[in-house]
Structures are given as structure tokens and as C-alpha cells.
């Protein structure tokens, strides 16, 4: 049984993977999928994803809304095209620093964070079960190739890749890291008022309570990868024994 989600996925696959024929009637089109997606990306970067609509993108391009429907069927396909354009082509494995998995995955995380920071809407539209385009798939392929060097099992590597992506997403800003009582001034005032109930949190306000510039990304990444290295070393020691 073909569901609506299957139909949507099929349409996205055809769009992103070059399987859909462009307009064939009339004069040579002056629009293109890339031009439409770029206008939408520029709009989302400037005003947020909520500002993106077929009508608004068409107006920014000085075309009618119906002109866009020759290339995308609606906003879902438009966002899919925006994602693959915004993430850009990933580097090759040889272009990453280092010769072992750790400096390479650290570079991958850093580049992913830079891409998401350039397009702050990206972390939230790349969640959930969906079809990825070739460029975004290339980023996933790169991380998989790097982590294949660890010797971890396939399920472990998949879990680690999800963990790293989630770590970057959680450290994009204070607003995405969850409620932190030592950052919000109203919450901090409540902690001071009720210090007898929350003495540990209250004591944390006496130090430097401001989050680090990277919102703890480097520290968290170091803890994660140190743990992976320890696991690899323990398994290597058991094998030698």
C-alpha cells in the first residue's frame, strides 16, 4: 500500500537526485531549482525559516508563485532543496587534518558546526526521518568513513555518529542547550532567594556562570572522544592478552 509519506519521499528523491525532468515547454526557463533554493536559503538566513513561503520566495525572485511550482511541488520540497544547497559539498577524507580517526572526526564536527552556524535553521530541519540529498549524504558518508577506522562495531559507529550530531545541535546556543538556571537572570534570582533549597546551584552563581563561547562544545567533544579512545584501548588490551 502506497502512503502519502511514500509519495512525498518519491517526489523528494526525484527532486534531489536529479531524476525529475525540468520544464520542457515554452522558451528556455530563466529560473532554476538552484536559483529558487538559493533565494530561499538567503531568506531563511536573514529572517528565519518561518519567513520562507512559496509566495515570498517568488516575490523575492520577481516571479509569480505559480512559476515556482514548475520546479517544486510545495514548501516541503523547497526546504529539502534548501538543505542540500546549504550544507554544500563535504571535504574529502584526504582534505581533513591528521592521519587517524580522532583529528579527522574533530575536524568533521568543527566543519558541521560552522555550516550550521552559517545557516541557524539547518539543525532543526535536518531532524527526523526524511530523504537526504547527495551533498548531505556525502557528509554522512564522510563521518562513516572516518569512524570505520575506529574498529567499533557498525551499531556502535552509528550510535556515535548520532551522538556527535546531537552534541553539535545541543551546543549551537544557550537557547538550544536546554534551560540553564545559572544563565537566566530571573532563575538566578530565584536561586539566591531559595538558597536553602538549592545550595549547590546557588553556589555555582558565585563563580563565572557565563557559558563558554562554544557553549561547551569542545569540552563535551573531548569527553566523548576520550571515552571512545578508552574503549578502543581496553578492547585492544583484552585482545593482546
CSV table of C-alpha atoms in Angstrom, one decimal:
chain,number,residue,atom,x,y,z
A,1,UNK,CA,0.0,0.0,0.0
A,2,UNK,CA,1.4,3.3,-1.1
A,3,UNK,CA,1.1,6.0,1.6
A,4,UNK,CA,1.2,9.8,1.4
A,5,UNK,CA,4.6,9.7,3.0
A,6,UNK,CA,5.9,7.3,0.3
A,7,UNK,CA,4.6,9.6,-2.4
A,8,UNK,CA,6.3,12.6,-0.7
A,9,UNK,CA,9.6,10.7,-0.4
A,10,UNK,CA,9.4,9.6,-4.0
A,11,UNK,CA,9.0,13.2,-5.1
A,12,UNK,CA,11.9,14.4,-2.9
A,13,UNK,CA,14.1,11.7,-4.3
A,14,UNK,CA,13.3,12.7,-7.8
A,15,UNK,CA,14.0,16.3,-7.0
A,16,UNK,CA,17.2,16.0,-5.1
A,17,UNK,CA,18.8,13.2,-7.0
A,18,UNK,CA,18.3,14.7,-10.5
A,19,UNK,CA,15.5,12.3,-11.6
A,20,UNK,CA,12.9,14.9,-12.3
A,21,UNK,CA,12.7,16.5,-15.7
A,22,UNK,CA,12.6,20.3,-15.7
A,23,UNK,CA,10.1,22.4,-17.7
A,24,UNK,CA,10.2,21.4,-21.3
A,25,UNK,CA,7.5,23.7,-22.8
A,26,UNK,CA,7.9,27.3,-23.8
A,27,UNK,CA,11.1,29.4,-24.0
A,28,UNK,CA,14.2,28.5,-22.1
A,29,UNK,CA,13.4,29.0,-18.4
A,30,UNK,CA,15.3,31.7,-16.6
A,31,UNK,CA,14.5,30.1,-13.3
A,32,UNK,CA,16.2,27.0,-11.9
A,33,UNK,CA,15.9,24.8,-8.8
A,34,UNK,CA,19.3,26.1,-7.6
A,35,UNK,CA,18.3,29.7,-8.0
A,36,UNK,CA,15.0,29.2,-6.2
A,37,UNK,CA,16.7,27.3,-3.4
A,38,UNK,CA,19.4,29.9,-3.0
A,39,UNK,CA,16.7,32.7,-2.7
A,40,UNK,CA,15.0,30.6,0.0
A,41,UNK,CA,18.3,30.0,1.8
A,42,UNK,CA,19.1,33.7,1.8
A,43,UNK,CA,15.7,34.5,3.2
A,44,UNK,CA,15.9,31.9,5.9
A,45,UNK,CA,19.4,33.1,6.9
A,46,UNK,CA,18.1,36.7,7.2
A,47,UNK,CA,14.7,36.2,8.7
A,48,UNK,CA,14.3,32.6,9.8
A,49,UNK,CA,12.7,29.6,8.3
A,50,UNK,CA,9.2,30.8,9.2
A,51,UNK,CA,9.6,33.6,6.7
A,52,UNK,CA,10.1,31.2,3.9
A,53,UNK,CA,7.0,30.5,1.8
A,54,UNK,CA,6.4,29.9,-1.9
A,55,UNK,CA,4.8,33.3,-2.2
A,56,UNK,CA,7.6,35.2,-0.5
A,57,UNK,CA,10.4,33.4,-2.4
A,58,UNK,CA,8.6,34.0,-5.7
A,59,UNK,CA,8.3,37.7,-4.8
A,60,UNK,CA,12.0,38.0,-3.9
A,61,UNK,CA,12.8,36.5,-7.3
A,62,UNK,CA,10.3,38.8,-9.0
A,63,UNK,CA,8.3,35.8,-10.4
A,64,UNK,CA,4.8,34.6,-9.7
A,65,UNK,CA,4.2,31.9,-7.2
A,66,UNK,CA,2.9,29.5,-9.9
A,67,UNK,CA,6.4,29.8,-11.6
A,68,UNK,CA,7.9,28.0,-8.7
A,69,UNK,CA,5.6,25.1,-8.9
A,70,UNK,CA,7.2,24.1,-12.2
A,71,UNK,CA,10.3,23.1,-10.1
A,72,UNK,CA,9.0,22.2,-6.6
A,73,UNK,CA,5.6,21.0,-5.6
A,74,UNK,CA,5.5,22.9,-2.3
A,75,UNK,CA,7.4,24.1,0.7
A,76,UNK,CA,8.4,20.6,1.8
A,77,UNK,CA,10.3,20.1,-1.4
A,78,UNK,CA,11.6,23.6,-1.3
A,79,UNK,CA,13.1,23.0,2.2
A,80,UNK,CA,14.6,19.7,1.0
A,81,UNK,CA,16.4,21.6,-1.8
A,82,UNK,CA,17.4,24.4,0.6
A,83,UNK,CA,19.1,21.8,2.9
A,84,UNK,CA,21.2,20.2,0.2
A,85,UNK,CA,22.3,23.5,-1.1
A,86,UNK,CA,23.1,25.0,2.3
A,87,UNK,CA,25.2,22.1,3.5
A,88,UNK,CA,27.4,22.3,0.5
A,89,UNK,CA,29.9,19.7,-0.7
A,90,UNK,CA,31.7,17.9,2.1
A,91,UNK,CA,35.5,17.8,2.0
A,92,UNK,CA,37.2,14.5,1.0
A,93,UNK,CA,38.9,12.3,3.6
A,94,UNK,CA,42.3,13.4,2.4
A,95,UNK,CA,41.4,17.1,2.9
A,96,UNK,CA,40.9,16.6,6.6
A,97,UNK,CA,43.8,17.2,9.0
A,98,UNK,CA,45.6,14.2,10.6
A,99,UNK,CA,46.1,10.7,9.6
A,100,UNK,CA,44.0,8.9,12.3
A,101,UNK,CA,40.3,8.9,13.1
A,102,UNK,CA,40.3,11.3,16.1
A,103,UNK,CA,41.7,14.5,14.4
A,104,UNK,CA,39.6,13.8,11.4
A,105,UNK,CA,36.3,13.4,13.3
A,106,UNK,CA,37.1,16.5,15.3
A,107,UNK,CA,37.5,18.4,12.0
A,108,UNK,CA,34.2,17.0,10.8
A,109,UNK,CA,32.4,18.2,13.9
A,110,UNK,CA,34.0,21.6,13.5
A,111,UNK,CA,33.0,21.9,9.9
A,112,UNK,CA,29.5,20.7,10.6
A,113,UNK,CA,29.2,23.3,13.4
A,114,UNK,CA,30.4,26.1,11.1
A,115,UNK,CA,27.9,25.1,8.4
A,116,UNK,CA,25.0,25.1,10.9
A,117,UNK,CA,26.2,28.4,12.4
A,118,UNK,CA,26.1,30.0,8.9
A,119,UNK,CA,22.5,28.7,8.5
A,120,UNK,CA,21.0,28.6,12.0
A,121,UNK,CA,17.8,27.0,10.7
A,122,UNK,CA,19.6,23.9,9.4
A,123,UNK,CA,19.9,21.9,12.7
A,124,UNK,CA,16.1,21.9,13.1
A,125,UNK,CA,15.1,20.9,9.6
A,126,UNK,CA,17.6,18.1,9.5
A,127,UNK,CA,15.9,16.1,12.2
A,128,UNK,CA,13.5,13.2,11.8
A,129,UNK,CA,13.0,10.5,9.2
A,130,UNK,CA,13.4,12.1,5.8
A,131,UNK,CA,15.2,11.7,2.4
A,132,UNK,CA,18.6,13.4,2.2
A,133,UNK,CA,20.1,14.8,-0.9
A,134,UNK,CA,23.5,13.8,-2.3
A,135,UNK,CA,25.5,16.6,-0.6
A,136,UNK,CA,24.1,15.9,2.8
A,137,UNK,CA,24.5,12.2,2.3
A,138,UNK,CA,28.1,12.9,1.4
A,139,UNK,CA,28.7,14.5,4.9
A,140,UNK,CA,27.2,11.3,6.4
A,141,UNK,CA,29.4,9.1,4.2
A,142,UNK,CA,32.5,11.1,5.4
A,143,UNK,CA,31.7,10.6,9.1
A,144,UNK,CA,31.1,6.9,8.4
A,145,UNK,CA,34.4,6.6,6.6
A,146,UNK,CA,36.2,8.3,9.5
A,147,UNK,CA,34.6,6.2,12.2
A,148,UNK,CA,35.2,3.0,10.3
A,149,UNK,CA,38.9,3.5,11.3
A,150,UNK,CA,38.0,3.1,15.0
A,151,UNK,CA,37.4,-0.6,14.9
A,152,UNK,CA,34.0,-0.1,16.6
A,153,UNK,CA,31.1,-2.3,15.5
A,154,UNK,CA,28.7,-0.9,12.9
A,155,UNK,CA,25.9,-0.3,15.5
A,156,UNK,CA,28.4,1.5,17.8
A,157,UNK,CA,29.6,3.7,14.9
A,158,UNK,CA,26.0,4.6,14.0
A,159,UNK,CA,25.3,5.5,17.7
A,160,UNK,CA,28.5,7.6,17.9
A,161,UNK,CA,27.6,9.5,14.7
A,162,UNK,CA,24.2,10.3,16.1
A,163,UNK,CA,25.7,11.3,19.4
A,164,UNK,CA,28.2,13.7,17.7
A,165,UNK,CA,25.4,15.3,15.6
A,166,UNK,CA,23.2,15.7,18.6
A,167,UNK,CA,26.1,17.2,20.6
A,168,UNK,CA,26.7,19.9,17.9
A,169,UNK,CA,22.9,20.6,17.8
A,170,UNK,CA,22.7,20.9,21.6
A,171,UNK,CA,25.6,23.4,21.7
A,172,UNK,CA,24.6,25.7,19.0
A,173,UNK,CA,23.5,28.3,21.5
A,174,UNK,CA,22.1,28.8,25.0
A,175,UNK,CA,18.6,28.7,23.5
A,176,UNK,CA,19.2,25.1,22.2
A,177,UNK,CA,21.1,23.7,25.1
A,178,UNK,CA,18.1,23.5,27.4
A,179,UNK,CA,17.2,25.5,30.5
A,180,UNK,CA,20.3,26.6,32.4
A,181,UNK,CA,19.4,28.3,35.7
A,182,UNK,CA,22.8,29.9,36.1
A,183,UNK,CA,22.3,31.8,32.7
A,184,UNK,CA,18.8,33.1,33.1
A,185,UNK,CA,18.8,36.1,35.4
A,186,UNK,CA,15.3,35.5,36.7
A,187,UNK,CA,16.1,31.9,37.5
A,188,UNK,CA,19.3,33.0,39.2
A,189,UNK,CA,17.4,35.5,41.3
A,190,UNK,CA,15.1,32.6,42.4
A,191,UNK,CA,18.1,30.5,43.4
A,192,UNK,CA,19.5,33.3,45.5
A,193,UNK,CA,16.1,33.7,47.2
A,194,UNK,CA,15.8,29.9,47.8
A,195,UNK,CA,19.4,29.1,48.5
A,196,UNK,CA,18.5,26.8,51.4
A,197,UNK,CA,16.6,24.5,49.0
A,198,UNK,CA,19.1,24.6,46.1
A,199,UNK,CA,22.5,25.2,47.8
A,200,UNK,CA,24.6,23.6,45.0
A,201,UNK,CA,23.0,25.6,42.2
A,202,UNK,CA,23.2,28.7,44.4
A,203,UNK,CA,26.9,28.2,45.0
A,204,UNK,CA,27.5,28.0,41.2
A,205,UNK,CA,26.4,31.6,40.8
A,206,UNK,CA,29.4,32.8,42.8
A,207,UNK,CA,31.8,31.8,40.1
A,208,UNK,CA,31.9,32.5,36.4
A,209,UNK,CA,28.4,31.4,35.4
A,210,UNK,CA,28.6,32.6,31.8
A,211,UNK,CA,28.7,29.7,29.3
A,212,UNK,CA,31.9,29.3,27.2
A,213,UNK,CA,31.9,30.9,23.7
A,214,UNK,CA,31.3,27.5,22.2
A,215,UNK,CA,28.6,26.6,24.8
A,216,UNK,CA,30.7,23.6,25.9
A,217,UNK,CA,31.1,22.0,22.5
A,218,UNK,CA,34.9,21.4,22.7
A,219,UNK,CA,34.7,20.1,26.3
A,220,UNK,CA,31.8,17.8,25.5
A,221,UNK,CA,33.5,16.5,22.3
A,222,UNK,CA,36.7,15.8,24.2
A,223,UNK,CA,34.8,13.8,26.9
A,224,UNK,CA,33.0,11.8,24.2
A,225,UNK,CA,36.1,11.0,22.2
A,226,UNK,CA,38.3,10.3,25.3
A,227,UNK,CA,35.7,7.7,26.2
A,228,UNK,CA,35.8,6.2,22.7
A,229,UNK,CA,39.6,6.0,22.8
A,230,UNK,CA,39.5,4.4,26.3
A,231,UNK,CA,37.0,1.8,25.0
A,232,UNK,CA,39.2,1.0,22.0
A,233,UNK,CA,42.3,0.7,24.2
A,234,UNK,CA,40.5,-1.6,26.6
A,235,UNK,CA,39.4,-3.9,23.8
A,236,UNK,CA,42.9,-3.8,22.2
A,237,UNK,CA,44.4,-4.8,25.6
A,238,UNK,CA,42.0,-7.7,26.0
A,239,UNK,CA,42.8,-9.0,22.5
A,240,UNK,CA,46.5,-8.9,23.2
A,241,UNK,CA,46.0,-10.7,26.5
